[in-house]
C-alpha positions in Angstrom: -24.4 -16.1 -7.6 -25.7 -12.1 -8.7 -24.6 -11.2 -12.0 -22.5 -7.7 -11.2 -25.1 -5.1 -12.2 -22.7 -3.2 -14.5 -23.3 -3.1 -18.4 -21.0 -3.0 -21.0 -20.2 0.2 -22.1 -21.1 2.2 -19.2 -19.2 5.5 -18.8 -17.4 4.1 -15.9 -15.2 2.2 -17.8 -13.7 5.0 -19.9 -13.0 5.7 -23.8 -12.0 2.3 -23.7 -15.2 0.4 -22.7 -15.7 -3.0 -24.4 -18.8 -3.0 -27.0 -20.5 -5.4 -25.7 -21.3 -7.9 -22.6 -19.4 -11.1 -24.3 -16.3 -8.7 -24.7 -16.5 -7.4 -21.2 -16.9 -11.5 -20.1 -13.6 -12.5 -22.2 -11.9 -8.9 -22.2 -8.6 -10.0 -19.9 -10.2 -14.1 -19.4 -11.5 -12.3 -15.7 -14.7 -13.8 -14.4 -17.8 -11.4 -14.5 -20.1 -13.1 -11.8 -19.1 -11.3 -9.0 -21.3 -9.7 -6.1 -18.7 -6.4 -5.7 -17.5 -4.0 -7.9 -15.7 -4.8 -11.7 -14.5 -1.7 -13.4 -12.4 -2.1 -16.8 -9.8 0.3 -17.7 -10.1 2.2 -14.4 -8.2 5.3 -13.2 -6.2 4.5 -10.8 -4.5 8.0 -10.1 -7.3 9.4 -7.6 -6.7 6.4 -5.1 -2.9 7.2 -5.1 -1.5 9.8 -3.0 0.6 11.0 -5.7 -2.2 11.6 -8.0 -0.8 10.4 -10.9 -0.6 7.3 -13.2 -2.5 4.6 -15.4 -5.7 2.6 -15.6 -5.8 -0.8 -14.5 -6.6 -3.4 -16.7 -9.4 -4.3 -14.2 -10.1 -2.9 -10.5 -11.8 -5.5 -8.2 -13.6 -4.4 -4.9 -14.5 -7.8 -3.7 -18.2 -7.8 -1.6 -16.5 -9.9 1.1 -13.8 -12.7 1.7 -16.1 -15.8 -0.2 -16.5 -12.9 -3.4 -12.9 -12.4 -3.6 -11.9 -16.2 -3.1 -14.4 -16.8 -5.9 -13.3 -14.5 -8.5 -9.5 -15.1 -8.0 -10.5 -19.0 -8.4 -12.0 -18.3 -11.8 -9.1 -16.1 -13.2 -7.3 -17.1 -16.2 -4.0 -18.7 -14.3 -0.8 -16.2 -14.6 -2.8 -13.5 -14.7 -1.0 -10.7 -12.7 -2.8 -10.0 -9.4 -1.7 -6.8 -6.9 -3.6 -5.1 -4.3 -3.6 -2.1 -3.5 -4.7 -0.3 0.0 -4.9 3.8 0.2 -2.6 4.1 -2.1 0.3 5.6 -0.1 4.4 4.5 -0.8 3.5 3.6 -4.6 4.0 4.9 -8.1 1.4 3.6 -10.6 3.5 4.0 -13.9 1.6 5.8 -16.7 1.7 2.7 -18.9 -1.0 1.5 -16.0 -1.3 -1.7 -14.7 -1.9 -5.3 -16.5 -4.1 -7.5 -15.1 -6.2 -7.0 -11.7 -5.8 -5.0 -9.1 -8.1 -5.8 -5.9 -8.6 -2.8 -3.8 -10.5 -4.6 0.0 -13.2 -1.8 1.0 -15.8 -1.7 4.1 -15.7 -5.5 3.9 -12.6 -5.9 5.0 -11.9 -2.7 7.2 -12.8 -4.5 10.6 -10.6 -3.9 13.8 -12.1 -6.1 17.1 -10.1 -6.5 20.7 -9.5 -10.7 21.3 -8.6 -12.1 24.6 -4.3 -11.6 25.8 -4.5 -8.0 24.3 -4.6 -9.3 20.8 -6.0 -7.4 18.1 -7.7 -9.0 15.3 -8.1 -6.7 11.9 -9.5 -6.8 8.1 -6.6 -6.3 5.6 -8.4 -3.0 4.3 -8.3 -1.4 8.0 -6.0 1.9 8.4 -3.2 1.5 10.7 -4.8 4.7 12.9 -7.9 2.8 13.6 -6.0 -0.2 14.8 -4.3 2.1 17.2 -6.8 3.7 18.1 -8.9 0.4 18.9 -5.8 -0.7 20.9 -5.3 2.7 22.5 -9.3 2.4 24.1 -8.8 -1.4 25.0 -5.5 0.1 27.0 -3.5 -2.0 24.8 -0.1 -0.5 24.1 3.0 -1.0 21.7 0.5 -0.6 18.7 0.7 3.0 18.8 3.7 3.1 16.2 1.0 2.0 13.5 -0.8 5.5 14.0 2.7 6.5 12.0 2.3 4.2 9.6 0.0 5.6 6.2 -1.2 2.3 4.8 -3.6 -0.7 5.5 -3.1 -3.6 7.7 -2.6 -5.7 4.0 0.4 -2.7 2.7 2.2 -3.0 6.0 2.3 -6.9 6.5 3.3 -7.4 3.2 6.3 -4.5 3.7 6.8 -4.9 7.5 6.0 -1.6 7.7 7.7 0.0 10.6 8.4 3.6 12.0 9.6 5.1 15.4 11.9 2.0 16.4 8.8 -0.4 15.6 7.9 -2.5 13.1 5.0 -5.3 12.4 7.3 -7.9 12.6 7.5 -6.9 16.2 3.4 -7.6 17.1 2.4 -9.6 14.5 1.1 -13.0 15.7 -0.2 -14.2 11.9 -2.2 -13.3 8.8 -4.9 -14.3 6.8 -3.9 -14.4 3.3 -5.7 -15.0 -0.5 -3.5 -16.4 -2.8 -4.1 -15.8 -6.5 -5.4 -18.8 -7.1 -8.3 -18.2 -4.6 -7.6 -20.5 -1.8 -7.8 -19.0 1.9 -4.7 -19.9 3.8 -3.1 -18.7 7.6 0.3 -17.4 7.9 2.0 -17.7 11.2 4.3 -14.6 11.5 7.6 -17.0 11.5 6.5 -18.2 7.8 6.6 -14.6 6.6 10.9 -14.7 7.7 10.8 -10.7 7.8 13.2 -8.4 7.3 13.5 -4.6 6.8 11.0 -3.2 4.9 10.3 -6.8 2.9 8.4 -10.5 3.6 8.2 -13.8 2.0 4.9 -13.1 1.1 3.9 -15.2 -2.4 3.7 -13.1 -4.9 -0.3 -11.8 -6.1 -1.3 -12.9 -2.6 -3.8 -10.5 -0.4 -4.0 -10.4 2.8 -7.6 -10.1 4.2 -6.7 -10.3 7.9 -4.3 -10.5 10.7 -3.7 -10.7 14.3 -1.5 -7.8 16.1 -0.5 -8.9 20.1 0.2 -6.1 22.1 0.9 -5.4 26.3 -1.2 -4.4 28.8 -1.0 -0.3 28.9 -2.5 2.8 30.2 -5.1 4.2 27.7 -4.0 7.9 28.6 -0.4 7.5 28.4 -0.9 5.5 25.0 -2.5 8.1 23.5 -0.4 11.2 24.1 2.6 8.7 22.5 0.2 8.2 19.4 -0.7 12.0 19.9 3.6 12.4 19.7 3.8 10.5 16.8 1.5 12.4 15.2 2.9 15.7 16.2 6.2 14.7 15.0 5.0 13.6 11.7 3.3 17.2 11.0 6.4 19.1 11.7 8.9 16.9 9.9 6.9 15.3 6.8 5.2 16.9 3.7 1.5 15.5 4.6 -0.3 17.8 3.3 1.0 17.5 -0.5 0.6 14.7 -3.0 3.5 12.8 -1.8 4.0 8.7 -1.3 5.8 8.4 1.8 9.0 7.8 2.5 10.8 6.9 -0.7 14.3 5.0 -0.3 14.9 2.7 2.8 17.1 3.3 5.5 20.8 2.1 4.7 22.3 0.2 7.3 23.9 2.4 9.8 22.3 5.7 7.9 19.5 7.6 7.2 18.5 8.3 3.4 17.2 12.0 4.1 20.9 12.8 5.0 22.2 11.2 2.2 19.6 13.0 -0.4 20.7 16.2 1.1 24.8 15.5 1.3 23.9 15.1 -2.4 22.3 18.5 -2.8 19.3 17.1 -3.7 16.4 19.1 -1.3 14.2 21.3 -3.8 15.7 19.4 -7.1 13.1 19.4 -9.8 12.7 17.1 -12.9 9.2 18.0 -14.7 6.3 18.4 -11.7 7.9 16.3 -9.4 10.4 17.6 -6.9 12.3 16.3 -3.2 10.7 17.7 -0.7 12.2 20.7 0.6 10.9 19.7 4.2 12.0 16.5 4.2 14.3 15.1 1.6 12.9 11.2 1.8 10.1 12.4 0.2 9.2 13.1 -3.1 6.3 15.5 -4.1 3.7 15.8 -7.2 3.8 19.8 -7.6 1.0 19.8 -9.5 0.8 18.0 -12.9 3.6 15.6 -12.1 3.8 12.1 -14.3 4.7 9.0 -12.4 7.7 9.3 -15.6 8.5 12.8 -13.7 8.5 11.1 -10.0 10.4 8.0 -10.7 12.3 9.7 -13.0 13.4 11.9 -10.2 13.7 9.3 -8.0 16.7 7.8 -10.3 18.2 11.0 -10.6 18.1 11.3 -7.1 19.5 7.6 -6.3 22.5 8.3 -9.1 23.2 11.6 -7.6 23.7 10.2 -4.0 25.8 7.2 -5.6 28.1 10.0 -7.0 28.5 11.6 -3.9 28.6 9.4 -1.0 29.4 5.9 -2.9 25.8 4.3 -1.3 23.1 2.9 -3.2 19.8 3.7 -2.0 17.1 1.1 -2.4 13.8 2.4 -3.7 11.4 2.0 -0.5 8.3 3.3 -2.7 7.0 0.3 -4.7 7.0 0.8 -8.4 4.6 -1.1 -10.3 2.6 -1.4 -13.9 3.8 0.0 -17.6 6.1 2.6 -18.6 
């Protein structure tokens, strides 16, 4: 197999670049044959949609599906694994990330229409081509994934869901790496879903999955997908560095009301602040840490606690160093 064509030292790895190629080969026990891209000590905060955050130890963007089974077959065992998709309902913490992180490009980004209006899809594909593939195959009850801002991998993992849908509700099974580089299928049953969660093995990546949706007119698909999209301009912050919606739903409530009961829309703690258009939302003002967003986020869940005596579970996904 091609030797990566990345030298030690290059400015791409940062101030922290090993010195030479034996230290980059044992730097973190990760494997350096590999036919995609290996970065040490790599920003992470420009593919976030808060901006903001650490390096990760190592940032993987596998070639293909026999690339990424090979290098997660020759990683030190134990070492942490996460994938990450565009970057959306996530807080990288400014300690960065230990370990790998495997981000699935053009390689993985593949949506096709099967037979029985299923559709098959990469784990790196955005949810808005998926519905739009279904939408010109006059496939419908897909069209809630154009709502959805993540990859095909984020929203399997999270059953992902908006607009009274969820993937639970079309997904016929997945495709999944697991860290130790085998290749194995997941019928949707073996995932036992709930809200917003899946019994997903921890590390694992999923490179594909099958969607199954019902036979639909094209035009009346796409002004509900046009709806959704519509309704997400007027009600969400999209245009700001923001992650999506950041607590899940309590049973029988919605979060948003509960943030605002509190008197929370508009608080501020460093650069990060709750929306003022929508108080599930947190916002990067500017020069926001991830410290300043979660941190926010806590005041936020203690403040509503106060109030209202509910708990709110983070919905945003939290991961790396302090």
């Amino acid at each position: 197999m091609p030797r990566h064509n990345m030298q030690a030292g290059e400015d791409e790895y940062g101030e922290n670049a090993p010195g030479s190629e034996d230290d980059l080969a044992h730097t973190g026990k990760v494997p350096r044959e590999v036919r995609g891209s290996l970065k040490h000590n790599a920003a992470l905060a420009k593919l976030v949609w808060f901006k903001s955050g650490g390096a990760a130890d190592w940032l993987f963007e596998p070639a293909d599906l026999e690339d990424l089974m090979t290098f997660l077959g020759g990683v030190e065992r134990g070492t942490p694994v996460m994938p990450l998709g565009l970057g959306s309902n996530l807080i990288i913490r400014d300690g960065g990330v230990p370990g790998v992180v495997v981000r699935l490009g053009k390689a993985f980004s593949s949506v096709e229409v099967k037979r029985d209006c299923v559709i098959e899809c990469g784990g790196g594909a955005p949810g808005i081509l998926v519905a739009s593939t279904a939408r010109d195959a006059g496939i419908a009850g897909l069209e809630f994934l154009r709502g959805i801002p993540g990859t095909v991998g984020g929203f399997v993992r999270m059953n992902g869901g908006a607009y009274g849908r969820e993937v639970a509700d079309i997904l016929v099974d997945c495709d999944v790496v697991t860290p130790d580089g085998a290749c194995i299928n997941l019928p949707v049953a073996d995932l036992e879903y709930t809200y917003r969660h899946s019994r997903l093995p921890e590390g694992a990546i999923v490179t594909g999955a099958r969607f199954k949706g019902v036979p639909g007119d094209p035009t009346a698909i796409g002004a509900e997908m046009d709806r959704i999209g519509d309704e997400r301009e007027k009600s969400q912050p999209l245009r700001t560095k923001t992650g999506g919606s950041t607590f899940k739903n309590p049973e029988g409530g919605k979060a948003w009301q509960l943030v605002d009961e509190a008197g929370c829309r508009g608080f501020t703690m460093g650069g990060a602040q709750v929306s003022e258009k929508h108080t599930n939302f947190l916002i990067n003002t500017g020069n926001a840490t991830s410290s300043d967003i979660e941190g926010l986020g806590e005041e936020v869940r203690r403040r509503v606690a106060e109030k209202t005596g509910v708990t709110l579970e983070w919905e945003i996904e939290r991961v790396g160093r302090p």
